[in-house]
Amino acid sequence: MSQPLLVTGAGGQLGRRVVDLLLAQGAGPLIVTTRHPEKLGELRARGVDVRRADFDAPASLPEAFAGAARLLLISTDALDRPGRRIAQHRGAIEAVVKAGVRHVVYTSLTNPGPGSPITIAPDHQATEDAIAASGLGATVLRNNLYADFLVASLRRALATGRLVAAAGDGKAGYVTREDCARTAAAALAADFNGKRVLDITGPAAVSQRELAQIASDVTGKSIDYVPVPRDALEQGMQKAGMPAAVATLLASFDEAIARGTLDVATRAVEELTGEAAEDVRRFLARHRDELLAPVEP
């Protein structure tokens, strides 16, 4: 008998892609939650049970999660004040237990423990801890950096001829959002009911210098890698008009790369989905036109 599957954050890019993949596979029945169910009428028309869920109102969540056997908890985007996101996640996990859900799949971060300089890492570690303490069956997907975000940064680098970063000679296991979605869909629909933590990465870790060379090869335009200290990078982003909190977050990712925190490459995507993760070179080649598009002032 099929298991009712629930996807939170279905209005976001990752959540919506997971839902589309599950529908294409005929998995389900499917339940999705979102802050704005009125925006997902098209999914309702396709037979999906669309429900409203407010993670800032945890008392309402058990009803929103009712009837699901397995649930994908996509980490929220509540980064406006310290502690808000972990409070949301803890409330959601308590609601998952109350609703009788048997297995939770959570989208976490590579190496989120105390050694990570990434400013959002403590949220992920605290969520993993709450899941472990809940007694739930769980699949924790520790997603590495999205390769998708490289398009914007490399477009700027191609325009100036310089890729400026505070990542030193460190590497990251860049993975595409599509591969993260495929993996999440597979983990949610699986029969696995135990506990596991998986690193979701591309097939190889890549340095900034290698990224510059790959982008140069793909586009035919030369890029030099210019390593700078973290403080200089953060100050430069703020001078360019970036909010301080965002600049600090982005710089913390560079520091994590420099420290080796994100230098992880596994075959988990292939093992879960049956299809290998896309590598950075192929991804950038597919986005060549976007890389060469004019940079907005």
PDB file of C-alpha atoms in Angstrom:
ATOM      1  CA  MET A   1       0.000   0.000   0.000  1.00  0.00           C
ATOM      2  CA  SER A   2       1.336   3.448  -0.912  1.00  0.00           C
ATOM      3  CA  GLN A   3       2.425   5.788   1.865  1.00  0.00           C
ATOM      4  CA  PRO A   4       1.098   9.346   2.117  1.00  0.00           C
ATOM      5  CA  LEU A   5       4.083  11.652   1.574  1.00  0.00           C
ATOM      6  CA  LEU A   6       4.261  15.268   2.750  1.00  0.00           C
ATOM      7  CA  VAL A   7       6.545  18.034   1.469  1.00  0.00           C
ATOM      8  CA  THR A   8       6.891  21.261   3.465  1.00  0.00           C
ATOM      9  CA  GLY A   9       7.865  24.532   1.798  1.00  0.00           C
ATOM     10  CA  ALA A  10       6.238  23.430  -1.439  1.00  0.00           C
ATOM     11  CA  GLY A  11       6.059  27.017  -2.687  1.00  0.00           C
ATOM     12  CA  GLY A  12       9.862  27.298  -2.766  1.00  0.00           C
ATOM     13  CA  GLN A  13      12.146  26.281  -5.610  1.00  0.00           C
ATOM     14  CA  LEU A  14      13.436  23.085  -4.024  1.00  0.00           C
ATOM     15  CA  GLY A  15      10.096  22.003  -2.559  1.00  0.00           C
ATOM     16  CA  ARG A  16       8.170  22.563  -5.769  1.00  0.00           C
ATOM     17  CA  ARG A  17      10.713  20.619  -7.796  1.00  0.00           C
ATOM     18  CA  VAL A  18      10.512  17.711  -5.339  1.00  0.00           C
ATOM     19  CA  VAL A  19       6.723  17.689  -5.689  1.00  0.00           C
ATOM     20  CA  ASP A  20       6.925  17.687  -9.487  1.00  0.00           C
ATOM     21  CA  LEU A  21       9.370  14.778  -9.412  1.00  0.00           C
ATOM     22  CA  LEU A  22       7.135  12.785  -7.065  1.00  0.00           C
ATOM     23  CA  LEU A  23       4.102  13.437  -9.258  1.00  0.00           C
ATOM     24  CA  ALA A  24       6.034  12.287 -12.329  1.00  0.00           C
ATOM     25  CA  GLN A  25       6.917   9.073 -10.492  1.00  0.00           C
ATOM     26  CA  GLY A  26       3.344   8.452  -9.403  1.00  0.00           C
ATOM     27  CA  ALA A  27       4.391   8.503  -5.730  1.00  0.00           C
ATOM     28  CA  GLY A  28       2.023   9.372  -2.972  1.00  0.00           C
ATOM     29  CA  PRO A  29      -0.719  10.261  -2.248  1.00  0.00           C
ATOM     30  CA  LEU A  30       0.909  13.656  -1.841  1.00  0.00           C
ATOM     31  CA  ILE A  31       0.326  16.341   0.782  1.00  0.00           C
ATOM     32  CA  VAL A  32       2.119  19.681   0.574  1.00  0.00           C
ATOM     33  CA  THR A  33       2.271  22.592   2.982  1.00  0.00           C
ATOM     34  CA  THR A  34       2.993  26.241   2.339  1.00  0.00           C
ATOM     35  CA  ARG A  35       2.392  29.647   3.859  1.00  0.00           C
ATOM     36  CA  HIS A  36       0.410  30.598   0.751  1.00  0.00           C
ATOM     37  CA  PRO A  37      -1.803  27.718  -0.419  1.00  0.00           C
ATOM     38  CA  GLU A  38      -3.665  30.042  -2.777  1.00  0.00           C
ATOM     39  CA  LYS A  39      -0.530  30.081  -4.962  1.00  0.00           C
ATOM     40  CA  LEU A  40      -0.550  26.305  -5.427  1.00  0.00           C
ATOM     41  CA  GLY A  41      -3.963  25.849  -7.024  1.00  0.00           C
ATOM     42  CA  GLU A  42      -2.342  24.099  -9.982  1.00  0.00           C
ATOM     43  CA  LEU A  43      -1.067  21.360  -7.669  1.00  0.00           C
ATOM     44  CA  ARG A  44      -4.506  20.979  -6.082  1.00  0.00           C
ATOM     45  CA  ALA A  45      -5.934  20.521  -9.567  1.00  0.00           C
ATOM     46  CA  ARG A  46      -3.477  17.643 -10.062  1.00  0.00           C
ATOM     47  CA  GLY A  47      -4.807  15.844  -6.986  1.00  0.00           C
ATOM     48  CA  VAL A  48      -2.332  17.126  -4.398  1.00  0.00           C
ATOM     49  CA  ASP A  49      -3.662  17.896  -0.903  1.00  0.00           C
ATOM     50  CA  VAL A  50      -2.510  21.494  -0.407  1.00  0.00           C
ATOM     51  CA  ARG A  51      -2.516  22.757   3.187  1.00  0.00           C
ATOM     52  CA  ARG A  52      -1.507  25.939   4.966  1.00  0.00           C
ATOM     53  CA  ALA A  53       1.297  25.639   7.505  1.00  0.00           C
ATOM     54  CA  ASP A  54       2.663  28.500   9.580  1.00  0.00           C
ATOM     55  CA  PHE A  55       5.910  27.459  11.239  1.00  0.00           C
ATOM     56  CA  ASP A  56       5.626  30.463  13.562  1.00  0.00           C
ATOM     57  CA  ALA A  57       2.372  28.944  14.928  1.00  0.00           C
ATOM     58  CA  PRO A  58       3.535  25.473  15.994  1.00  0.00           C
ATOM     59  CA  ALA A  59       0.216  24.559  17.630  1.00  0.00           C
ATOM     60  CA  SER A  60      -1.353  24.506  14.152  1.00  0.00           C
ATOM     61  CA  LEU A  61       1.199  22.150  12.641  1.00  0.00           C
ATOM     62  CA  PRO A  62       0.004  18.723  13.885  1.00  0.00           C
ATOM     63  CA  GLU A  63      -3.233  19.237  11.956  1.00  0.00           C
ATOM     64  CA  ALA A  64      -1.292  20.364   8.883  1.00  0.00           C
ATOM     65  CA  PHE A  65       0.854  17.218   9.046  1.00  0.00           C
ATOM     66  CA  ALA A  66      -1.962  14.790   9.895  1.00  0.00           C
ATOM     67  CA  GLY A  67      -2.181  11.651   7.795  1.00  0.00           C
ATOM     68  CA  ALA A  68       1.367  11.710   6.465  1.00  0.00           C
ATOM     69  CA  ALA A  69       3.563   8.634   6.871  1.00  0.00           C
ATOM     70  CA  ARG A  70       6.766  10.302   5.696  1.00  0.00           C
ATOM     71  CA  LEU A  71       7.576  14.016   5.690  1.00  0.00           C
ATOM     72  CA  LEU A  72      10.223  16.130   3.975  1.00  0.00           C
ATOM     73  CA  LEU A  73      11.183  19.047   6.229  1.00  0.00           C
ATOM     74  CA  ILE A  74      12.845  21.657   4.036  1.00  0.00           C
ATOM     75  CA  SER A  75      14.789  24.113   6.180  1.00  0.00           C
ATOM     76  CA  THR A  76      12.998  27.454   6.300  1.00  0.00           C
ATOM     77  CA  ASP A  77      14.347  30.798   5.112  1.00  0.00           C
ATOM     78  CA  ALA A  78      13.686  32.568   8.431  1.00  0.00           C
ATOM     79  CA  LEU A  79      17.051  34.261   8.907  1.00  0.00           C
ATOM     80  CA  ASP A  80      15.808  37.695   9.957  1.00  0.00           C
ATOM     81  CA  ARG A  81      16.587  37.212  13.649  1.00  0.00           C
ATOM     82  CA  PRO A  82      18.766  34.759  15.579  1.00  0.00           C
ATOM     83  CA  GLY A  83      16.905  31.763  16.932  1.00  0.00           C
ATOM     84  CA  ARG A  84      13.791  32.069  14.809  1.00  0.00           C
ATOM     85  CA  ARG A  85      14.580  29.273  12.389  1.00  0.00           C
ATOM     86  CA  ILE A  86      15.595  26.734  15.018  1.00  0.00           C
ATOM     87  CA  ALA A  87      12.427  27.546  16.984  1.00  0.00           C
ATOM     88  CA  GLN A  88      10.439  26.878  13.808  1.00  0.00           C
ATOM     89  CA  HIS A  89      12.232  23.598  13.177  1.00  0.00           C
ATOM     90  CA  ARG A  90      11.869  22.358  16.746  1.00  0.00           C
ATOM     91  CA  GLY A  91       8.163  23.160  16.678  1.00  0.00           C
ATOM     92  CA  ALA A  92       7.821  21.333  13.369  1.00  0.00           C
ATOM     93  CA  ILE A  93       9.585  18.243  14.688  1.00  0.00           C
ATOM     94  CA  GLU A  94       7.346  18.147  17.766  1.00  0.00           C
ATOM     95  CA  ALA A  95       4.348  18.429  15.451  1.00  0.00           C
ATOM     96  CA  VAL A  96       5.664  15.600  13.260  1.00  0.00           C
ATOM     97  CA  VAL A  97       5.755  13.356  16.328  1.00  0.00           C
ATOM     98  CA  LYS A  98       2.264  14.420  17.453  1.00  0.00           C
ATOM     99  CA  ALA A  99       0.866  13.834  13.968  1.00  0.00           C
ATOM    100  CA  GLY A 100       2.117  10.246  13.957  1.00  0.00           C
ATOM    101  CA  VAL A 101       4.531  10.667  11.069  1.00  0.00           C
ATOM    102  CA  ARG A 102       6.971   7.744  11.032  1.00  0.00           C
ATOM    103  CA  HIS A 103       9.935   9.127   9.098  1.00  0.00           C
ATOM    104  CA  VAL A 104      11.303  12.620   8.506  1.00  0.00           C
ATOM    105  CA  VAL A 105      13.720  13.699   5.772  1.00  0.00           C
ATOM    106  CA  TYR A 106      15.581  16.919   6.576  1.00  0.00           C
ATOM    107  CA  THR A 107      17.635  19.190   4.303  1.00  0.00           C
ATOM    108  CA  SER A 108      20.714  20.082   6.337  1.00  0.00           C
ATOM    109  CA  LEU A 109      24.216  21.392   5.612  1.00  0.00           C
ATOM    110  CA  THR A 110      27.612  19.752   5.160  1.00  0.00           C
ATOM    111  CA  ASN A 111      29.464  19.433   8.479  1.00  0.00           C
ATOM    112  CA  PRO A 112      27.143  21.705  10.519  1.00  0.00           C
ATOM    113  CA  GLY A 113      28.866  21.006  13.845  1.00  0.00           C
ATOM    114  CA  PRO A 114      30.627  23.460  16.185  1.00  0.00           C
ATOM    115  CA  GLY A 115      33.706  23.633  13.943  1.00  0.00           C
ATOM    116  CA  SER A 116      31.805  25.225  11.067  1.00  0.00           C
ATOM    117  CA  PRO A 117      32.299  28.984  10.557  1.00  0.00           C
ATOM    118  CA  ILE A 118      29.078  29.213   8.519  1.00  0.00           C
ATOM    119  CA  THR A 119      26.697  31.507  10.374  1.00  0.00           C
ATOM    120  CA  ILE A 120      23.636  29.322   9.716  1.00  0.00           C
ATOM    121  CA  ALA A 121      25.350  26.048  10.668  1.00  0.00           C
ATOM    122  CA  PRO A 122      24.143  26.093  14.312  1.00  0.00           C
ATOM    123  CA  ASP A 123      20.516  26.093  13.096  1.00  0.00           C
ATOM    124  CA  HIS A 124      21.135  22.914  11.143  1.00  0.00           C
ATOM    125  CA  GLN A 125      23.073  21.199  13.927  1.00  0.00           C
ATOM    126  CA  ALA A 126      20.366  22.047  16.468  1.00  0.00           C
ATOM    127  CA  THR A 127      17.712  20.683  14.104  1.00  0.00           C
ATOM    128  CA  GLU A 128      19.656  17.460  13.592  1.00  0.00           C
ATOM    129  CA  ASP A 129      19.964  17.171  17.376  1.00  0.00           C
ATOM    130  CA  ALA A 130      16.207  17.688  17.811  1.00  0.00           C
ATOM    131  CA  ILE A 131      15.465  15.022  15.208  1.00  0.00           C
ATOM    132  CA  ALA A 132      17.852  12.582  16.919  1.00  0.00           C
ATOM    133  CA  ALA A 133      16.174  13.216  20.274  1.00  0.00           C
ATOM    134  CA  SER A 134      12.670  12.788  18.832  1.00  0.00           C
ATOM    135  CA  GLY A 135      12.934   9.044  18.271  1.00  0.00           C
ATOM    136  CA  LEU A 136      11.719   9.451  14.685  1.00  0.00           C
ATOM    137  CA  GLY A 137      13.085   7.492  11.788  1.00  0.00           C
ATOM    138  CA  ALA A 138      15.170  10.029   9.908  1.00  0.00           C
ATOM    139  CA  THR A 139      17.154  10.697   6.762  1.00  0.00           C
ATOM    140  CA  VAL A 140      19.342  13.787   7.112  1.00  0.00           C
ATOM    141  CA  LEU A 141      20.500  15.142   3.761  1.00  0.00           C
ATOM    142  CA  ARG A 142      23.549  17.336   4.311  1.00  0.00           C
ATOM    143  CA  ASN A 143      23.482  19.362   1.106  1.00  0.00           C
ATOM    144  CA  ASN A 144      26.714  20.999  -0.026  1.00  0.00           C
ATOM    145  CA  LEU A 145      26.775  24.405  -1.749  1.00  0.00           C
ATOM    146  CA  TYR A 146      24.434  24.843  -4.709  1.00  0.00           C
ATOM    147  CA  ALA A 147      26.271  24.922  -8.024  1.00  0.00           C
ATOM    148  CA  ASP A 148      23.387  27.087  -9.215  1.00  0.00           C
ATOM    149  CA  PHE A 149      24.732  30.058  -7.248  1.00  0.00           C
ATOM    150  CA  LEU A 150      27.984  29.924  -9.208  1.00  0.00           C
ATOM    151  CA  VAL A 151      26.302  31.345 -12.302  1.00  0.00           C
ATOM    152  CA  ALA A 152      25.890  34.826 -10.815  1.00  0.00           C
ATOM    153  CA  SER A 153      29.331  34.964  -9.189  1.00  0.00           C
ATOM    154  CA  LEU A 154      31.112  33.681 -12.297  1.00  0.00           C
ATOM    155  CA  ARG A 155      29.149  36.045 -14.539  1.00  0.00           C
ATOM    156  CA  ARG A 156      30.582  38.927 -12.515  1.00  0.00           C
ATOM    157  CA  ALA A 157      34.031  37.354 -12.674  1.00  0.00           C
ATOM    158  CA  LEU A 158      33.809  36.993 -16.447  1.00  0.00           C
ATOM    159  CA  ALA A 159      32.813  40.647 -16.752  1.00  0.00           C
ATOM    160  CA  THR A 160      35.858  41.813 -14.746  1.00  0.00           C
ATOM    161  CA  GLY A 161      38.331  39.044 -15.512  1.00  0.00           C
ATOM    162  CA  ARG A 162      38.776  38.422 -11.760  1.00  0.00           C
ATOM    163  CA  LEU A 163      37.192  35.875  -9.430  1.00  0.00           C
ATOM    164  CA  VAL A 164      37.627  37.398  -5.978  1.00  0.00           C
ATOM    165  CA  ALA A 165      37.040  35.078  -3.018  1.00  0.00           C
ATOM    166  CA  ALA A 166      38.215  34.389   0.510  1.00  0.00           C
ATOM    167  CA  ALA A 167      38.282  30.629  -0.001  1.00  0.00           C
ATOM    168  CA  GLY A 168      42.051  30.224  -0.237  1.00  0.00           C
ATOM    169  CA  ASP A 169      42.960  26.930  -1.871  1.00  0.00           C
ATOM    170  CA  GLY A 170      40.011  25.121  -0.277  1.00  0.00           C
ATOM    171  CA  LYS A 171      37.407  23.115  -2.159  1.00  0.00           C
ATOM    172  CA  ALA A 172      33.649  22.548  -2.028  1.00  0.00           C
ATOM    173  CA  GLY A 173      31.535  19.655  -3.266  1.00  0.00           C
ATOM    174  CA  TYR A 174      29.163  21.851  -5.298  1.00  0.00           C
ATOM    175  CA  VAL A 175      25.871  20.104  -6.091  1.00  0.00           C
ATOM    176  CA  THR A 176      23.016  21.271  -8.289  1.00  0.00           C
ATOM    177  CA  ARG A 177      19.610  22.115  -6.859  1.00  0.00           C
ATOM    178  CA  GLU A 178      18.167  19.580  -9.300  1.00  0.00           C
ATOM    179  CA  ASP A 179      20.298  16.811  -7.826  1.00  0.00           C
ATOM    180  CA  CYS A 180      19.288  17.883  -4.301  1.00  0.00           C
ATOM    181  CA  ALA A 181      15.636  17.723  -5.388  1.00  0.00           C
ATOM    182  CA  ARG A 182      16.058  14.307  -6.998  1.00  0.00           C
ATOM    183  CA  THR A 183      17.754  13.006  -3.871  1.00  0.00           C
ATOM    184  CA  ALA A 184      15.116  14.435  -1.530  1.00  0.00           C
ATOM    185  CA  ALA A 185      12.320  12.937  -3.620  1.00  0.00           C
ATOM    186  CA  ALA A 186      14.034   9.545  -3.613  1.00  0.00           C
ATOM    187  CA  ALA A 187      14.680   9.627   0.141  1.00  0.00           C
ATOM    188  CA  LEU A 188      11.088  10.626   0.867  1.00  0.00           C
ATOM    189  CA  ALA A 189       9.596   7.892  -1.327  1.00  0.00           C
ATOM    190  CA  ALA A 190      11.999   5.189  -0.111  1.00  0.00           C
ATOM    191  CA  ASP A 191      11.093   2.267   2.158  1.00  0.00           C
ATOM    192  CA  PHE A 192      13.974   3.086   4.530  1.00  0.00           C
ATOM    193  CA  ASN A 193      12.722   3.543   8.100  1.00  0.00           C
ATOM    194  CA  GLY A 194      15.903   3.702  10.168  1.00  0.00           C
ATOM    195  CA  LYS A 195      18.275   6.603  10.812  1.00  0.00           C
ATOM    196  CA  ARG A 196      20.929   7.834   8.408  1.00  0.00           C
ATOM    197  CA  VAL A 197      22.963  10.963   7.636  1.00  0.00           C
ATOM    198  CA  LEU A 198      24.036  11.434   4.017  1.00  0.00           C
ATOM    199  CA  ASP A 199      26.359  13.997   2.411  1.00  0.00           C
ATOM    200  CA  ILE A 200      24.718  15.221  -0.798  1.00  0.00           C
ATOM    201  CA  THR A 201      27.435  16.547  -3.105  1.00  0.00           C
ATOM    202  CA  GLY A 202      28.640  16.736  -6.624  1.00  0.00           C
ATOM    203  CA  PRO A 203      30.993  14.008  -7.889  1.00  0.00           C
ATOM    204  CA  ALA A 204      34.158  15.964  -7.008  1.00  0.00           C
ATOM    205  CA  ALA A 205      35.163  18.868  -4.797  1.00  0.00           C
ATOM    206  CA  VAL A 206      36.352  21.932  -6.712  1.00  0.00           C
ATOM    207  CA  SER A 207      38.514  24.920  -5.732  1.00  0.00           C
ATOM    208  CA  GLN A 208      37.962  28.555  -6.725  1.00  0.00           C
ATOM    209  CA  ARG A 209      41.042  28.419  -8.927  1.00  0.00           C
ATOM    210  CA  GLU A 210      39.595  25.383 -10.685  1.00  0.00           C
ATOM    211  CA  LEU A 211      36.250  27.155 -11.032  1.00  0.00           C
ATOM    212  CA  ALA A 212      37.953  30.100 -12.714  1.00  0.00           C
ATOM    213  CA  GLN A 213      39.684  27.750 -15.151  1.00  0.00           C
ATOM    214  CA  ILE A 214      36.500  25.804 -15.903  1.00  0.00           C
ATOM    215  CA  ALA A 215      34.549  29.023 -16.557  1.00  0.00           C
ATOM    216  CA  SER A 216      37.372  30.240 -18.796  1.00  0.00           C
ATOM    217  CA  ASP A 217      37.322  26.964 -20.740  1.00  0.00           C
ATOM    218  CA  VAL A 218      33.547  26.984 -21.103  1.00  0.00           C
ATOM    219  CA  THR A 219      33.247  30.602 -22.246  1.00  0.00           C
ATOM    220  CA  GLY A 220      36.576  31.280 -23.934  1.00  0.00           C
ATOM    221  CA  LYS A 221      37.121  34.296 -21.683  1.00  0.00           C
ATOM    222  CA  SER A 222      40.040  34.497 -19.281  1.00  0.00           C
ATOM    223  CA  ILE A 223      39.476  34.713 -15.512  1.00  0.00           C
ATOM    224  CA  ASP A 224      42.129  35.073 -12.818  1.00  0.00           C
ATOM    225  CA  TYR A 225      41.466  33.843  -9.290  1.00  0.00           C
ATOM    226  CA  VAL A 226      42.243  36.540  -6.717  1.00  0.00           C
ATOM    227  CA  PRO A 227      42.280  35.227  -3.133  1.00  0.00           C
ATOM    228  CA  VAL A 228      41.651  37.851  -0.444  1.00  0.00           C
ATOM    229  CA  PRO A 229      41.221  37.785   3.353  1.00  0.00           C
ATOM    230  CA  ARG A 230      37.695  37.232   4.667  1.00  0.00           C
ATOM    231  CA  ASP A 231      37.488  40.708   6.223  1.00  0.00           C
ATOM    232  CA  ALA A 232      38.414  42.352   2.930  1.00  0.00           C
ATOM    233  CA  LEU A 233      35.787  40.351   1.058  1.00  0.00           C
ATOM    234  CA  GLU A 234      33.090  41.160   3.598  1.00  0.00           C
ATOM    235  CA  GLN A 235      33.927  44.873   3.586  1.00  0.00           C
ATOM    236  CA  GLY A 236      33.968  44.943  -0.206  1.00  0.00           C
ATOM    237  CA  MET A 237      30.504  43.393  -0.415  1.00  0.00           C
ATOM    238  CA  GLN A 238      29.142  45.910   2.084  1.00  0.00           C
ATOM    239  CA  LYS A 239      30.674  48.811   0.154  1.00  0.00           C
ATOM    240  CA  ALA A 240      28.925  47.479  -2.944  1.00  0.00           C
ATOM    241  CA  GLY A 241      25.606  47.855  -1.110  1.00  0.00           C
ATOM    242  CA  MET A 242      25.075  44.374   0.285  1.00  0.00           C
ATOM    243  CA  PRO A 243      23.376  44.236   3.718  1.00  0.00           C
ATOM    244  CA  ALA A 244      25.886  43.478   6.478  1.00  0.00           C
ATOM    245  CA  ALA A 245      24.182  40.246   7.571  1.00  0.00           C
ATOM    246  CA  VAL A 246      24.163  38.885   4.022  1.00  0.00           C
ATOM    247  CA  ALA A 247      27.810  39.848   3.484  1.00  0.00           C
ATOM    248  CA  THR A 248      28.739  38.075   6.718  1.00  0.00           C
ATOM    249  CA  LEU A 249      26.850  34.942   5.700  1.00  0.00           C
ATOM    250  CA  LEU A 250      28.436  34.793   2.233  1.00  0.00           C
ATOM    251  CA  ALA A 251      31.906  35.442   3.641  1.00  0.00           C
ATOM    252  CA  SER A 252      31.377  32.670   6.181  1.00  0.00           C
ATOM    253  CA  PHE A 253      30.833  30.210   3.335  1.00  0.00           C
ATOM    254  CA  ASP A 254      34.174  31.261   1.835  1.00  0.00           C
ATOM    255  CA  GLU A 255      35.857  30.771   5.196  1.00  0.00           C
ATOM    256  CA  ALA A 256      34.315  27.305   5.430  1.00  0.00           C
ATOM    257  CA  ILE A 257      35.744  26.440   2.013  1.00  0.00           C
ATOM    258  CA  ALA A 258      39.165  27.732   3.078  1.00  0.00           C
ATOM    259  CA  ARG A 259      39.050  25.586   6.225  1.00  0.00           C
ATOM    260  CA  GLY A 260      38.046  22.452   4.328  1.00  0.00           C
ATOM    261  CA  THR A 261      34.629  22.213   5.988  1.00  0.00           C
ATOM    262  CA  LEU A 262      32.897  21.764   2.624  1.00  0.00           C
ATOM    263  CA  ASP A 263      35.573  19.610   0.972  1.00  0.00           C
ATOM    264  CA  VAL A 264      33.330  16.555   0.742  1.00  0.00           C
ATOM    265  CA  ALA A 265      32.442  14.470  -2.298  1.00  0.00           C
ATOM    266  CA  THR A 266      30.289  11.335  -2.193  1.00  0.00           C
ATOM    267  CA  ARG A 267      28.216   9.118  -4.479  1.00  0.00           C
ATOM    268  CA  ALA A 268      25.078   9.512  -2.357  1.00  0.00           C
ATOM    269  CA  VAL A 269      23.111  11.156  -5.190  1.00  0.00           C
ATOM    270  CA  GLU A 270      23.759   8.205  -7.485  1.00  0.00           C
ATOM    271  CA  GLU A 271      23.166   5.649  -4.737  1.00  0.00           C
ATOM    272  CA  LEU A 272      19.759   7.136  -3.881  1.00  0.00           C
ATOM    273  CA  THR A 273      18.532   8.016  -7.367  1.00  0.00           C
ATOM    274  CA  GLY A 274      20.344   5.634  -9.703  1.00  0.00           C
ATOM    275  CA  GLU A 275      21.781   8.561 -11.670  1.00  0.00           C
ATOM    276  CA  ALA A 276      25.127  10.259 -10.974  1.00  0.00           C
ATOM    277  CA  ALA A 277      25.277  13.855  -9.801  1.00  0.00           C
ATOM    278  CA  GLU A 278      26.116  16.451 -12.431  1.00  0.00           C
ATOM    279  CA  ASP A 279      29.631  17.855 -12.238  1.00  0.00           C
ATOM    280  CA  VAL A 280      30.450  21.559 -12.210  1.00  0.00           C
ATOM    281  CA  ARG A 281      31.922  21.644 -15.713  1.00  0.00           C
ATOM    282  CA  ARG A 282      28.853  20.122 -17.327  1.00  0.00           C
ATOM    283  CA  PHE A 283      26.552  22.360 -15.281  1.00  0.00           C
ATOM    284  CA  LEU A 284      28.401  25.534 -16.285  1.00  0.00           C
ATOM    285  CA  ALA A 285      28.544  24.429 -19.919  1.00  0.00           C
ATOM    286  CA  ARG A 286      24.747  24.105 -19.895  1.00  0.00           C
ATOM    287  CA  HIS A 287      24.537  27.659 -18.523  1.00  0.00           C
ATOM    288  CA  ARG A 288      27.093  29.212 -20.873  1.00  0.00           C
ATOM    289  CA  ASP A 289      24.682  31.797 -22.260  1.00  0.00           C
ATOM    290  CA  GLU A 290      23.759  32.950 -18.750  1.00  0.00           C
ATOM    291  CA  LEU A 291      27.422  33.206 -17.795  1.00  0.00           C
ATOM    292  CA  LEU A 292      28.056  35.493 -20.758  1.00  0.00           C
ATOM    293  CA  ALA A 293      24.941  37.638 -20.203  1.00  0.00           C
ATOM    294  CA  PRO A 294      25.597  41.306 -19.345  1.00  0.00           C
ATOM    295  CA  VAL A 295      26.002  42.071 -15.659  1.00  0.00           C
ATOM    296  CA  GLU A 296      23.316  44.401 -14.355  1.00  0.00           C
ATOM    297  CA  PRO A 297      24.784  47.604 -12.893  1.00  0.00           C
TER     298      PRO A 297
END
